[in-house]
Each structure stands twice: as structure tokens, then as C-alpha cells.
XYZ file of C-alpha atoms in Angstrom:
682
model
C 186.011 29.210 83.067
C 186.606 25.913 84.925
C 185.142 25.751 88.427
C 185.803 22.990 90.911
C 182.936 21.322 92.692
C 183.884 22.884 95.976
C 184.003 26.359 94.448
C 180.616 25.813 92.827
C 179.056 24.724 96.106
C 180.564 27.655 97.967
C 179.185 30.051 95.305
C 175.718 28.601 95.499
C 175.683 28.721 99.282
C 176.864 32.273 99.476
C 175.176 33.944 96.481
C 171.916 32.109 95.918
C 168.749 34.087 96.959
C 167.402 31.026 98.752
C 168.161 30.328 102.394
C 170.265 27.231 103.105
C 171.620 25.551 106.233
C 173.076 22.223 107.329
C 172.599 20.867 110.842
C 174.761 18.183 112.354
C 173.421 15.041 113.985
C 173.493 16.960 117.271
C 171.157 19.621 115.847
C 173.752 22.368 115.697
C 174.387 24.679 112.771
C 177.098 23.170 110.540
C 176.705 25.551 107.609
C 174.599 28.711 107.019
C 174.563 30.698 103.809
C 174.673 34.454 103.831
C 170.967 34.879 102.921
C 169.856 32.971 106.016
C 172.486 34.620 108.216
C 171.157 37.991 107.120
C 167.631 37.015 108.088
C 168.811 35.690 111.490
C 170.781 38.865 112.129
C 174.102 37.087 112.937
C 177.277 36.354 110.892
C 177.454 32.837 109.533
C 180.752 32.186 111.410
C 179.070 32.912 114.756
C 176.221 30.530 114.047
C 178.399 27.607 113.002
C 178.695 24.972 115.762
C 175.942 26.483 117.889
C 172.476 25.140 118.576
C 169.555 27.349 117.462
C 168.532 27.835 121.077
C 171.976 29.189 121.855
C 172.285 31.541 118.915
C 168.726 32.711 118.426
C 165.782 33.929 120.383
C 163.201 31.471 121.579
C 160.727 32.248 118.755
C 163.251 31.768 116.001
C 164.937 28.791 117.611
C 161.641 26.921 117.810
C 161.113 27.230 114.045
C 164.387 25.269 113.485
C 164.535 22.791 116.380
C 161.299 20.941 115.734
C 161.838 20.207 112.009
C 165.480 19.127 112.616
C 164.421 16.679 115.369
C 161.650 15.298 113.172
C 164.064 14.536 110.315
C 166.654 13.000 112.642
C 164.116 10.908 114.519
C 161.920 9.814 111.622
C 164.469 9.812 108.816
C 161.974 11.642 106.557
C 161.596 14.887 104.729
C 159.399 17.585 106.281
C 158.130 21.036 105.409
C 157.403 24.129 107.397
C 156.985 27.866 107.012
C 159.625 30.166 108.437
C 158.675 33.689 109.471
C 161.260 36.439 109.845
C 160.789 40.075 110.739
C 163.145 42.536 109.116
C 164.738 45.506 110.806
C 161.967 47.684 109.341
C 159.366 45.538 111.061
C 158.118 43.790 107.914
C 157.329 40.111 108.311
C 158.268 37.793 105.458
C 157.513 34.133 104.939
C 159.769 31.401 103.593
C 158.661 27.946 102.515
C 161.330 25.639 103.948
C 162.098 21.980 103.321
C 164.185 19.806 105.700
C 165.656 16.554 104.399
C 168.258 14.046 105.698
C 171.912 13.885 104.501
C 173.299 10.363 104.741
C 176.762 9.105 105.531
C 178.710 6.368 103.717
C 176.728 3.657 105.534
C 173.355 5.185 104.749
C 172.802 6.525 108.199
C 171.466 10.062 108.775
C 174.602 12.086 109.268
C 173.115 15.589 108.968
C 169.975 17.567 108.100
C 169.833 20.053 105.239
C 167.330 22.913 104.977
C 166.427 25.016 101.923
C 163.876 27.779 101.789
C 162.197 30.064 99.241
C 160.698 33.503 99.956
C 156.916 33.179 99.391
C 155.826 36.437 100.989
C 154.645 38.070 97.750
C 152.997 34.897 96.527
C 151.131 34.499 99.816
C 149.999 38.064 99.716
C 148.700 37.625 96.180
C 146.875 34.459 97.171
C 145.372 36.151 100.200
C 144.233 39.098 98.084
C 142.703 36.674 95.607
C 140.798 34.933 98.420
C 139.569 38.264 99.709
C 138.439 39.324 96.223
C 136.622 36.056 95.734
C 134.918 36.529 99.083
C 133.921 40.055 98.201
C 132.564 38.918 94.828
C 130.627 36.092 96.444
C 129.152 38.433 99.053
C 128.262 41.004 96.405
C 126.477 38.434 94.269
C 124.585 37.025 97.225
C 123.598 40.445 98.539
C 122.259 41.464 95.110
C 119.935 38.463 94.948
C 121.593 37.433 91.702
C 122.062 33.890 90.525
C 125.434 33.529 88.798
C 126.012 30.662 86.408
C 128.787 29.510 84.092
C 128.674 27.356 80.971
C 131.256 26.236 78.483
C 131.494 27.679 74.984
C 128.696 25.377 73.785
C 126.311 26.425 76.555
C 126.661 23.381 78.818
C 126.689 24.049 82.581
C 130.197 23.466 83.987
C 129.977 25.088 87.449
C 127.380 24.334 90.089
C 125.006 27.141 91.142
C 123.703 26.434 94.663
C 121.614 29.605 94.514
C 119.767 28.364 91.444
C 119.129 24.997 93.011
C 117.996 26.632 96.254
C 115.406 28.619 94.300
C 114.195 25.872 91.983
C 114.665 22.838 94.222
C 116.578 21.029 91.448
C 119.247 18.500 92.255
C 122.841 19.024 91.150
C 122.425 16.271 88.573
C 119.268 17.900 87.141
C 120.989 21.252 86.916
C 124.107 19.928 85.172
C 122.060 17.899 82.702
C 120.481 21.045 81.298
C 117.510 21.014 83.607
C 117.601 24.760 84.093
C 115.296 25.082 81.081
C 112.766 22.741 82.732
C 112.312 25.325 85.492
C 111.340 28.059 83.020
C 107.611 28.781 82.713
C 106.088 26.751 79.832
C 104.833 29.926 78.146
C 108.362 31.408 78.198
C 110.377 28.240 77.487
C 110.425 28.131 73.691
C 111.174 31.828 73.375
C 113.972 31.612 75.954
C 115.591 28.561 74.354
C 115.551 30.185 70.922
C 117.141 33.368 72.271
C 119.856 31.346 74.086
C 120.660 29.346 70.933
C 120.826 32.529 68.875
C 123.281 34.076 71.354
C 125.486 30.962 71.291
C 125.521 30.819 67.501
C 126.066 34.544 67.043
C 128.465 35.012 69.978
C 126.306 37.900 71.133
C 125.199 39.000 74.579
C 122.217 37.031 75.872
C 119.503 39.329 77.245
C 116.200 37.799 78.256
C 113.456 37.834 80.812
C 111.456 34.810 81.910
C 109.573 33.280 84.795
C 111.172 30.505 86.877
C 109.301 27.838 88.825
C 110.351 27.936 92.474
C 110.684 25.199 95.044
C 107.228 26.169 96.351
C 105.717 25.657 92.851
C 105.132 29.355 92.329
C 106.856 31.483 89.709
C 109.233 34.426 90.023
C 110.339 36.875 87.347
C 114.031 37.071 86.391
C 115.974 39.362 84.080
C 118.911 37.441 82.624
C 122.131 38.653 81.030
C 125.076 36.484 79.938
C 128.298 37.509 78.199
C 130.903 35.392 76.399
C 134.437 35.179 77.883
C 137.150 35.038 75.239
C 140.837 34.129 75.131
C 142.825 34.674 71.949
C 139.595 35.600 70.135
C 138.020 32.273 71.097
C 135.043 31.918 73.431
C 136.033 29.761 76.370
C 132.927 30.098 78.518
C 129.779 32.073 79.252
C 129.122 33.885 82.521
C 125.582 34.935 83.287
C 123.529 36.422 86.088
C 119.814 36.066 86.807
C 118.371 39.027 88.687
C 115.127 38.507 90.581
C 112.796 41.312 89.483
C 109.577 39.830 90.848
C 108.921 42.717 93.221
C 109.517 45.209 90.429
C 107.226 43.352 88.022
C 104.521 42.991 90.650
C 104.792 46.704 91.417
C 104.544 47.490 87.697
C 101.530 45.203 87.323
C 99.921 46.760 90.394
C 100.640 50.225 89.017
C 99.162 49.211 85.664
C 96.069 47.785 87.358
C 95.640 50.938 89.431
C 96.117 53.066 86.318
C 93.514 51.000 84.473
C 91.139 51.232 87.420
C 91.619 55.000 87.691
C 91.180 55.381 83.940
C 88.053 53.240 84.036
C 86.718 55.239 86.995
C 87.450 58.519 85.207
C 85.780 57.187 82.061
C 82.724 56.051 84.021
C 82.546 59.437 85.741
C 82.810 61.258 82.417
C 80.133 59.029 80.912
C 77.843 59.572 83.898
C 78.395 63.323 83.694
C 77.651 63.214 79.974
C 74.516 61.161 80.553
C 73.416 63.513 83.340
C 73.935 66.515 81.069
C 71.935 64.944 78.223
C 69.177 63.844 80.597
C 68.975 67.369 82.012
C 68.227 68.680 78.511
C 65.620 65.986 77.774
C 62.151 67.446 78.274
C 59.961 64.578 77.105
C 59.891 60.893 77.983
C 60.715 60.152 74.343
C 63.885 62.227 74.616
C 64.818 60.536 77.911
C 64.441 57.128 76.265
C 66.708 58.162 73.391
C 69.394 59.319 75.848
C 69.188 56.003 77.700
C 69.532 54.080 74.429
C 72.580 56.163 73.471
C 74.193 55.678 76.898
C 73.479 51.944 76.815
C 75.179 51.677 73.438
C 78.206 53.919 74.136
C 78.925 53.416 77.848
C 77.819 49.809 78.340
C 78.136 48.368 74.822
C 74.622 47.028 75.316
C 72.985 45.402 72.313
C 69.484 46.339 73.469
C 68.186 49.050 75.793
C 64.577 49.371 76.912
C 62.599 51.680 79.208
C 59.292 50.782 80.810
C 57.049 53.005 82.935
C 54.895 51.657 85.752
C 51.127 51.903 85.705
C 50.349 51.280 89.400
C 46.595 51.090 88.788
C 46.912 48.282 86.249
C 49.976 46.708 87.866
C 51.860 46.644 84.579
C 55.018 47.987 83.012
C 54.435 49.819 79.739
C 57.482 49.488 77.472
C 58.207 52.817 75.778
C 60.505 51.467 73.043
C 59.503 48.001 71.866
C 62.608 47.770 69.698
C 64.667 47.417 72.865
C 62.954 44.109 73.728
C 63.821 40.710 72.220
C 61.301 39.367 69.723
C 60.559 36.024 71.388
C 57.184 34.378 70.666
C 54.936 34.221 73.688
C 56.857 36.842 75.664
C 55.165 40.228 76.402
C 56.863 43.202 74.743
C 54.506 46.143 75.287
C 52.560 45.569 78.494
C 54.348 43.417 81.087
C 52.315 42.453 84.178
C 54.226 42.752 87.437
C 53.229 39.149 88.112
C 55.229 38.038 85.060
C 58.835 37.298 86.085
C 61.305 39.240 83.970
C 64.423 41.329 84.476
C 62.412 44.548 84.727
C 59.603 43.240 86.934
C 62.144 41.706 89.329
C 63.927 45.091 89.543
C 60.640 46.954 90.213
C 59.243 44.423 92.696
C 62.496 44.180 94.696
C 63.500 47.856 94.317
C 67.015 46.503 93.650
C 69.232 46.108 90.561
C 69.204 42.730 88.835
C 72.466 41.489 87.288
C 72.498 38.246 85.311
C 75.929 37.666 83.791
C 75.035 34.353 82.114
C 71.873 32.519 81.011
C 72.340 30.068 83.904
C 72.269 32.906 86.436
C 69.158 34.441 84.836
C 67.400 31.064 84.827
C 68.077 30.644 88.543
C 66.842 34.166 89.336
C 63.651 33.871 87.279
C 62.723 30.465 88.703
C 63.345 31.745 92.230
C 61.074 34.719 91.444
C 58.258 32.316 90.556
C 58.576 31.838 86.797
C 57.711 28.499 85.238
C 60.842 26.496 84.436
C 59.532 25.481 81.014
C 58.720 29.097 80.128
C 62.192 30.285 81.194
C 63.938 27.511 79.265
C 61.898 28.345 76.186
C 62.890 32.015 76.417
C 66.587 31.210 76.858
C 66.457 28.805 73.934
C 64.914 31.341 71.546
C 66.711 34.542 72.529
C 70.163 35.575 71.362
C 70.782 37.435 74.641
C 73.442 36.103 77.007
C 73.589 38.689 79.833
C 71.071 41.105 81.361
C 70.825 44.160 83.607
C 67.569 45.352 85.176
C 67.450 48.655 87.074
C 64.502 50.096 88.983
C 63.638 53.750 88.387
C 63.024 55.105 91.875
C 62.007 58.614 92.905
C 61.764 59.222 96.655
C 61.422 55.464 97.105
C 58.524 55.303 94.660
C 58.910 53.066 91.617
C 58.415 54.858 88.298
C 59.470 52.018 86.025
C 62.583 50.098 85.025
C 65.544 50.039 82.639
C 66.638 46.941 80.776
C 70.050 46.438 79.141
C 70.943 43.186 77.412
C 74.030 41.755 75.736
C 74.431 39.030 73.121
C 77.456 37.653 74.964
C 78.163 36.859 78.637
C 79.056 40.068 80.446
C 80.904 40.396 83.754
C 79.363 43.139 85.895
C 82.053 44.456 88.249
C 81.351 46.266 91.492
C 82.371 49.515 89.811
C 79.969 48.806 86.933
C 77.205 48.235 89.470
C 77.840 51.595 91.137
C 77.802 53.315 87.747
C 74.561 51.617 86.712
C 72.777 52.498 89.957
C 73.881 56.127 89.616
C 72.692 56.125 86.009
C 69.323 54.701 87.066
C 68.982 57.432 89.679
C 69.592 60.157 87.085
C 67.196 58.462 84.653
C 64.494 58.294 87.306
C 64.777 62.032 87.941
C 64.661 62.729 84.200
C 61.623 60.474 83.704
C 59.790 62.091 86.599
C 60.605 65.562 85.302
C 59.595 64.649 81.735
C 56.320 63.084 82.929
C 55.425 66.206 84.874
C 56.421 68.390 81.932
C 54.275 66.448 79.476
C 51.316 66.594 81.844
C 51.703 70.363 82.310
C 52.358 70.801 78.615
C 49.167 69.041 77.610
C 47.206 71.201 80.050
C 48.813 74.427 78.855
C 48.516 73.522 75.179
C 44.843 72.728 75.624
C 44.336 76.022 77.415
C 46.305 77.967 74.830
C 44.436 76.531 71.867
C 41.092 77.026 73.593
C 41.847 80.747 73.905
C 42.735 81.185 70.235
C 39.913 81.862 67.769
C 38.608 78.858 65.894
C 38.373 80.776 62.617
C 38.976 84.214 61.161
C 36.030 86.550 60.492
C 34.877 86.817 56.873
C 34.756 90.496 55.893
C 34.145 91.834 52.374
C 37.133 93.846 51.138
C 39.540 92.074 53.483
C 41.164 88.648 53.638
C 42.538 87.386 56.957
C 44.914 84.411 57.336
C 46.756 82.991 60.302
C 49.376 80.370 61.082
C 50.283 79.037 64.512
C 53.184 76.607 64.777
C 53.745 75.382 68.304
C 57.205 74.742 69.608
C 55.660 72.229 71.995
C 57.539 69.226 70.642
C 60.748 70.473 72.218
C 59.807 73.310 74.602
C 57.024 74.249 76.952
C 53.894 75.937 75.714
C 54.270 79.706 75.566
C 51.940 82.706 75.658
C 51.783 83.550 71.945
C 48.301 84.535 70.722
C 46.476 86.213 67.887
C 42.982 87.565 67.406
C 40.857 89.340 64.779
C 37.302 90.650 65.125
C 34.912 93.175 63.628
C 34.360 96.416 65.508
C 31.033 98.260 65.800
C 31.967 100.639 62.965
C 32.688 97.593 60.685
C 36.388 98.147 60.799
C 38.479 95.077 61.681
C 40.811 94.813 64.679
C 43.856 92.536 64.326
C 46.333 91.753 67.089
C 49.334 89.493 67.737
C 50.701 89.287 71.282
C 53.325 87.436 73.289
C 53.153 86.810 77.019
C 56.697 86.018 78.032
C 57.201 82.770 79.911
C 56.207 79.145 79.484
C 53.586 76.743 80.699
C 50.182 77.134 82.270
C 50.989 80.483 83.862
C 51.907 82.073 80.527
C 48.865 80.579 78.816
C 46.550 81.851 81.557
C 48.100 85.314 81.364
C 47.575 85.302 77.615
C 43.865 84.521 78.166
C 43.387 87.441 80.550
C 45.095 89.947 78.232
C 43.169 88.685 75.176
C 39.806 89.012 76.913
C 40.642 92.474 78.221
C 41.830 93.465 74.761
C 38.503 92.523 73.178
C 36.496 94.334 75.828
C 38.514 97.559 75.487
C 38.558 97.462 71.667
C 34.809 96.988 71.401
C 34.126 100.006 73.656
C 36.928 102.363 72.586
C 38.739 100.968 69.512
C 41.569 103.498 68.805
C 44.880 101.633 69.350
C 46.377 104.210 71.739
C 43.283 104.057 73.917
C 43.264 100.263 73.941
C 46.950 100.042 74.968
C 46.422 102.625 77.709
C 43.538 100.576 79.071
C 45.618 97.384 78.865
C 48.369 99.029 80.929
C 45.856 99.635 83.732
C 44.548 96.053 83.498
C 48.082 94.706 83.471
C 49.050 96.617 86.615
C 45.988 95.268 88.387
C 46.184 91.608 87.372
C 49.725 90.624 86.386
C 52.971 90.187 88.305
C 55.585 92.912 88.095
C 58.100 90.597 86.484
C 55.667 89.581 83.737
C 56.472 90.957 80.295
C 53.866 91.110 77.530
C 54.212 92.663 74.093
C 51.714 93.091 71.260
C 51.022 94.734 67.903
C 47.454 96.065 67.460
C 45.982 97.539 64.317
C 42.566 98.721 63.141
C 42.004 98.583 59.380
C 39.218 99.723 57.019
C 38.075 96.924 54.677
C 38.443 97.797 50.983
C 40.718 100.838 51.433
C 43.224 99.400 53.865
C 43.379 102.667 55.778
C 44.076 102.130 59.450
C 45.923 102.887 62.660
C 48.657 100.911 64.420
C 50.148 100.865 67.930
C 53.044 98.763 69.250
C 53.741 97.712 72.833
C 57.365 96.513 72.687
C 56.604 94.213 69.747
C 58.464 93.622 66.446
C 57.185 95.922 63.656
C 54.669 94.577 61.107
C 55.863 93.580 57.648
C 54.154 95.163 54.623
C 54.361 93.316 51.311
C 53.132 95.343 48.316
C 51.291 93.962 45.321
C 54.569 94.052 43.369
C 56.429 92.055 46.017
C 58.303 94.927 47.660
C 58.731 94.228 51.394
C 59.282 96.818 54.136
C 59.051 96.996 57.894
C 56.821 99.536 59.608
C 58.949 102.361 61.018
C 56.478 103.410 63.692
C 57.417 103.941 67.335
C 57.987 100.492 68.941
C 56.710 101.513 72.365
C 57.238 99.600 75.606
C 55.733 96.307 76.842
C 52.441 96.435 78.708
C 52.561 97.664 82.276
C 55.470 100.048 81.710
C 54.489 103.674 82.484
C 54.440 105.510 79.119
C 52.195 107.660 76.963
C 50.797 105.349 74.327
C 50.932 106.588 70.747
C 49.299 105.433 67.551
C 50.161 106.202 63.941
C 48.634 105.864 60.560
C 49.235 102.532 58.848
C 47.838 101.824 55.417
C 47.563 98.520 53.586
C 47.024 99.512 49.942
C 44.888 97.258 47.743
C 46.837 94.232 46.600
C 49.133 94.480 49.633
C 49.422 92.352 52.758
C 50.329 93.370 56.314
C 51.914 90.610 58.376
C 51.864 90.663 62.194
C 54.049 88.050 63.881
C 55.595 86.943 67.165
C 59.362 86.991 67.786
C 59.549 83.193 67.324
C 59.481 83.823 63.564
C 62.601 85.991 63.461
C 64.601 85.217 66.631
C 66.163 82.013 67.974
C 69.311 80.787 69.733
C 71.430 81.148 66.613
C 69.869 84.272 65.093
C 69.457 87.626 66.787
C 66.402 89.850 66.415
C 67.962 92.434 64.061
C 69.451 89.754 61.806
C 66.088 87.986 61.809
C 64.218 91.154 60.773
C 66.639 91.732 57.897
C 66.211 88.122 56.799
C 62.421 88.405 56.968
C 62.460 91.346 54.546
C 64.823 89.485 52.235
C 62.702 86.318 52.249
C 59.500 88.264 51.575
C 61.150 90.096 48.686
C 62.043 86.742 47.096
C 58.443 85.502 47.183
C 57.077 84.676 43.708
C 54.052 86.680 42.410
C 51.543 83.907 42.961
C 52.632 83.753 46.616
C 52.453 87.523 47.077
C 48.855 87.618 45.831
C 47.675 84.924 48.285
C 47.918 85.707 52.016
C 47.639 81.998 52.886
C 50.479 81.027 50.559
C 52.514 84.011 51.729
C 52.318 82.944 55.378
C 53.328 79.366 54.533
C 56.229 80.680 52.451
C 57.495 83.021 55.200
C 57.215 80.447 58.004
C 58.891 77.667 56.031
C 61.760 79.834 54.803
C 62.380 81.600 58.120
C 62.509 78.369 60.135
C 64.504 76.384 57.562
C 67.913 75.403 58.959
C 67.045 76.396 62.523
C 65.780 74.390 65.455
C 62.436 75.840 66.494
C 62.749 76.843 70.130
C 59.596 78.988 70.506
C 56.012 79.224 69.288
C 55.513 80.980 65.950
C 52.361 83.069 65.473
C 51.659 84.891 62.199
C 48.555 86.902 61.174
C 48.067 88.349 57.668
C 45.723 91.220 56.760
C 45.309 91.347 52.961
C 43.411 94.020 51.082
C 42.447 92.633 47.664
C 42.085 94.717 44.514
C 38.512 95.881 43.936
C 36.549 93.553 41.767
C 35.656 94.832 38.295
C 32.398 96.707 38.321
C 32.792 97.864 41.975
């Protein structure tokens, strides 16, 4: 198809989607295409030859008049934005260009205008600006530092937030200076992780500390991801999130947890120490508990306990092994005038903490020690830290504790509280143990003084006794035994047990023993003696006192006799052949209980042995009375013949076997009455 130039121009003017107009030199419309006419709301024919002010409203006319005048007056191209509102009320924008049309002589003969609808493009650009603003606000509000690098990890976009935090210049940041702001301890690890992410094209996840403008450090969690186009990485986008508050909270929580755990551990250790100290009856046992606590709770290398002798003005060290072996330094008796950790604690009534040798030197010199002596001690000892604690009871000094360490040791405030509480418990235990040992010695002396020195020697009868005190671990009890010859030459044998411990029990045992002898010598039958003892008991003993005994009268040579029991375990009879049985007589009730006392025949045939004993032989914390009686019979049955024929060997055998494997928690009293076979020729 062949189109003329005029037809082509008319087609473009009428059909093209762009707006087009030509204005004459007088500023009037000369031509208007249909697209523009439609926007102006008037046919093109009506607009031709009219000025914009004549054909259009003031708002629209102004958009055309000014650009046309500018082109005519300045002979130059100009640009402006046209705004039209459609019949539906929608406003659209057109980017318009005005340029001069020249006549044959080059003069400006007319002005042409073309325009393109940019409404959608403007909207897209505006939406993009809004999105960018939202993104920027979101990043800033989240306290994140966003950064961008190229595919090789080089910074390509400035990060004002980073520079505001670190104080770096733009040049420092772009030259790779971001790594210089990372904490030295985190730098190598961070750089290696970043290089590995770049080489492997993997997500970069890290956490490191960043030096701030104020020269402090803040914690950041960092994550960067690669951006790809056509399977090629074009750049990396990362974000640093400030997690300092979170890390500080975690560290604070961890510290609090550690402190609570340490406090709970100290409390448990103090409770354990208190429990062990409560069970310690002697000073020796208290010292062992303190050594164990020093080793387990304090990790002390040495622990020592010293008791004060106020008359001599010295500290007597109970366990010398807990003191350093330094020539010239006292280890057993330490005068209060000699400056040491323990004497300082006693003299000041306050704990002494020396965390280093320098601190101890200063404290000792201030307390009056000779500098040369102190320096000599510090040079020779392997100790590096010391604790001295006074043992105080009602403000009165009993002694001191000493803990030492072969390394410097920091003593925290919490440690100090624990140590003072421990010293308080130790002081109570030492005071209690000291009183116990004093009472124990008195009671033991009394108890042994009331027991017969030796057994009577009677033809036709062999007597043997064994008394094993439980005094090493418990208080002295009221166990006793006695044997004596009656007026009719028969022999009385008795084993008794005054329940209770200490001086009171021992004194009660003495009264009953003396009354027993007096009654037996005047009226020896067992039933009569027990009846008389009941009356004595009611008159002299407390109602809550309980006393048991086994009393027998035996004829030398024949072994014929009588037996009465007052709530006491039955005697054991071991025959000449080794057969063992328990007496099945009536057990009776303890002394002082209203009852009719009975006696029964009890014979010890020649070659046999009757064994009277206290309950400490058969009963303890792990073995009940009935089980103990059964075991006693079994043990006696297993005795070899040479043991059965010797009452002394028999008692040793029974005591050793019955106590084997058990902790002795009571006195053990055993009395044997053996009737030998008649000698040949009798």
C-alpha cells in the first residue's frame, strides 16, 4: 500500500496514542489530534483557531499558555507535566514536550507539543519510593546494620549506621576496615567464616563483638545471603543485629545461676558438716570432720584444729599433720604471743583471710611478728593462701581452725560467710565434745571403781569375766558384774544393766550393786534378793529408770543352783560337748516393776559353763535382740573343744565373734561360771 506524506501525517495525528497539538505564532490551537481532544473534552474542530483560555477552563488553559509563550519568546524546547482528570474522576499525568516549528527563513512560525501518558510509570515509581522508605524505616527501627558487598566480598554500598556505631570514616569502611572494628579475639574466626561463605556460596552466619565509637564493645549476630542472577552471584546482602542486651541478660542469668548454685552447694555442705559434727562425740571425731570438710568443701591442702589453754596462754594443735613442717616454727604448742594465722584469729576474735603470701606477710608484721622470721617462713613453706577462724562459744575463745592452700586462693564474701558459719558449728561441736570427754572420764572412772578388781577363787568353780567398754564412741553406761562367796560357801554371780549413759547411770549401778551384795549376804535366795531390790529401787531410783539383771547362786563342784531374772536376757549354757542352749526360765520384769519374783532351778553340770551377759553382746543398731540370741547360740555351738573347756577362751571367742562386723554401740559385759570335772582321786 502506497501512502502519501499527507495521509501518513493525518493517520499519525489521529490514531497515535500520544497527544499532539500545534499552536500558531499567536498561541492559538492550529491542530489537535483526537487523543488530546478527548482529554480536553472538546472536538478538535472546535479547538482549532481558539486560544486555550477561550476553549478551556482556567486550570487547563494555564498548563498550555505558559509553555507556548516560553518557546515563542526564548526559541527553545521546554518540558512540562500535563494533568487531566477523566470523567470518572481519575487524574492522569502526561509528560509533554514543546518545541519550535520554523518557517522558510528560520523564524519560529509555530509551536508543536507532544505528550506521553506516564501515569502508570509515576505510580510505580511512587510505590517504589514508598517501599524503599518502609524498608529503610524497618531496618532502622530493628537496630540492624544492613550492608552490601559485591560477589567477591568487597563493600560497594555505604552503611552510615555501621559508621555511626564504629566511628569509621567512609574511606575506612570501603577499604575493608569493617574487620578492624571486630574484637581481636573474634577477628580471625570471623574472617575465616566469611572467606568460607564466599568460596562456598553459602549463607554467612556469625556472631562477634564490634568496637564502638566510645571504645567499648557490643555483641552482634550477623547473617548474609548471596543474591544471584542467572545462577551467578552478583552481590551479598547482610544484616548485623545488635544483641548486646540479650547477651548481657544471658550472662547475668548465668552469673545468677552460678551464684545460686554455689549458694545451694555451700548450704548443702554446711548442712552436711553440721550433721557430721552433731554425730561427733569426741574432739578427735570433730577434728576428722573438720579435715574432711576442709578437703571436700574448701579444697584445702591442710586443715588443723587447735584448742586454747587459757592458763598457759597457748594453742594446743590437735592434729600436727595439718601444720606445715617448717624448721623453727611451732607445730604442737603455739604461744598466743607468737604471730600466726590461728593466734591472730583467737586474739582478734575475727576471721583471718590471707589470699596471697604478700597479704599474710603484711598481716603478720602488723601483728608484731619479726620481718625476718615471717620471710623465712614464707620462703620455706609451700603454702600460698591461708584462712584462720576463731572457735567462739558465747564469746569465749575455745581455739582456732586453720586451712591452707598451696596456691593463691580468692576468698569471696560468700566464702567468708560460709567459713564463719562453719566455725560456729565447729565451736559448738568442740565444746560439746570437750564436755562429753570430761564427763566420760569421770563416769568411766566411777564405773570401773565399782567393778570388782578380781574374781574370787573357789575350789570346784572357775569364774571368768570380760568387760569391753563402748566408751570410744559412746558414753559410759551402767553395765556391771559381780561374784562373791556367800556364808554357806555357795557363790553368787550377777550381771546387771542400768539403762542410760554417763555419770547418772554409773552412780545408779553403784547403788544397785551395793544393795545387791547386802541383800544376798543376809538372805541369798534369788527371789528374795530381787524382791528386796524392788523395794530399794522404789526408794532410791527415779520412776523412769530401768534396770535389769540376771542373778544366780551356784554350788561349787556340783553346779546345782538357783536363778532369777529381772527383765534380763537368759543365760547361755554350754555343755562339755559343746552343745549350747538358752535358759528357758521366766524372764521377769525390770527392777521396780510390781511383780511376784520367782526363782527356778538352774544346774551347771561338771564340764559345762554358764554365761551371763549384758544386751550389748547380742543387740545393736543393725541386729535385733531375738536375732542376736539365735546368733549367740550358733556361735557357741561352733566353738572348738579347747575353747569349750576353758571359760576364759570361751568368753574371748564369744565376744570376738559376736561383735565381728558390727560397730560396738554399747558396753559389753560377760561373766562365765564354769564347773570343772572332778579331779581324779576326788
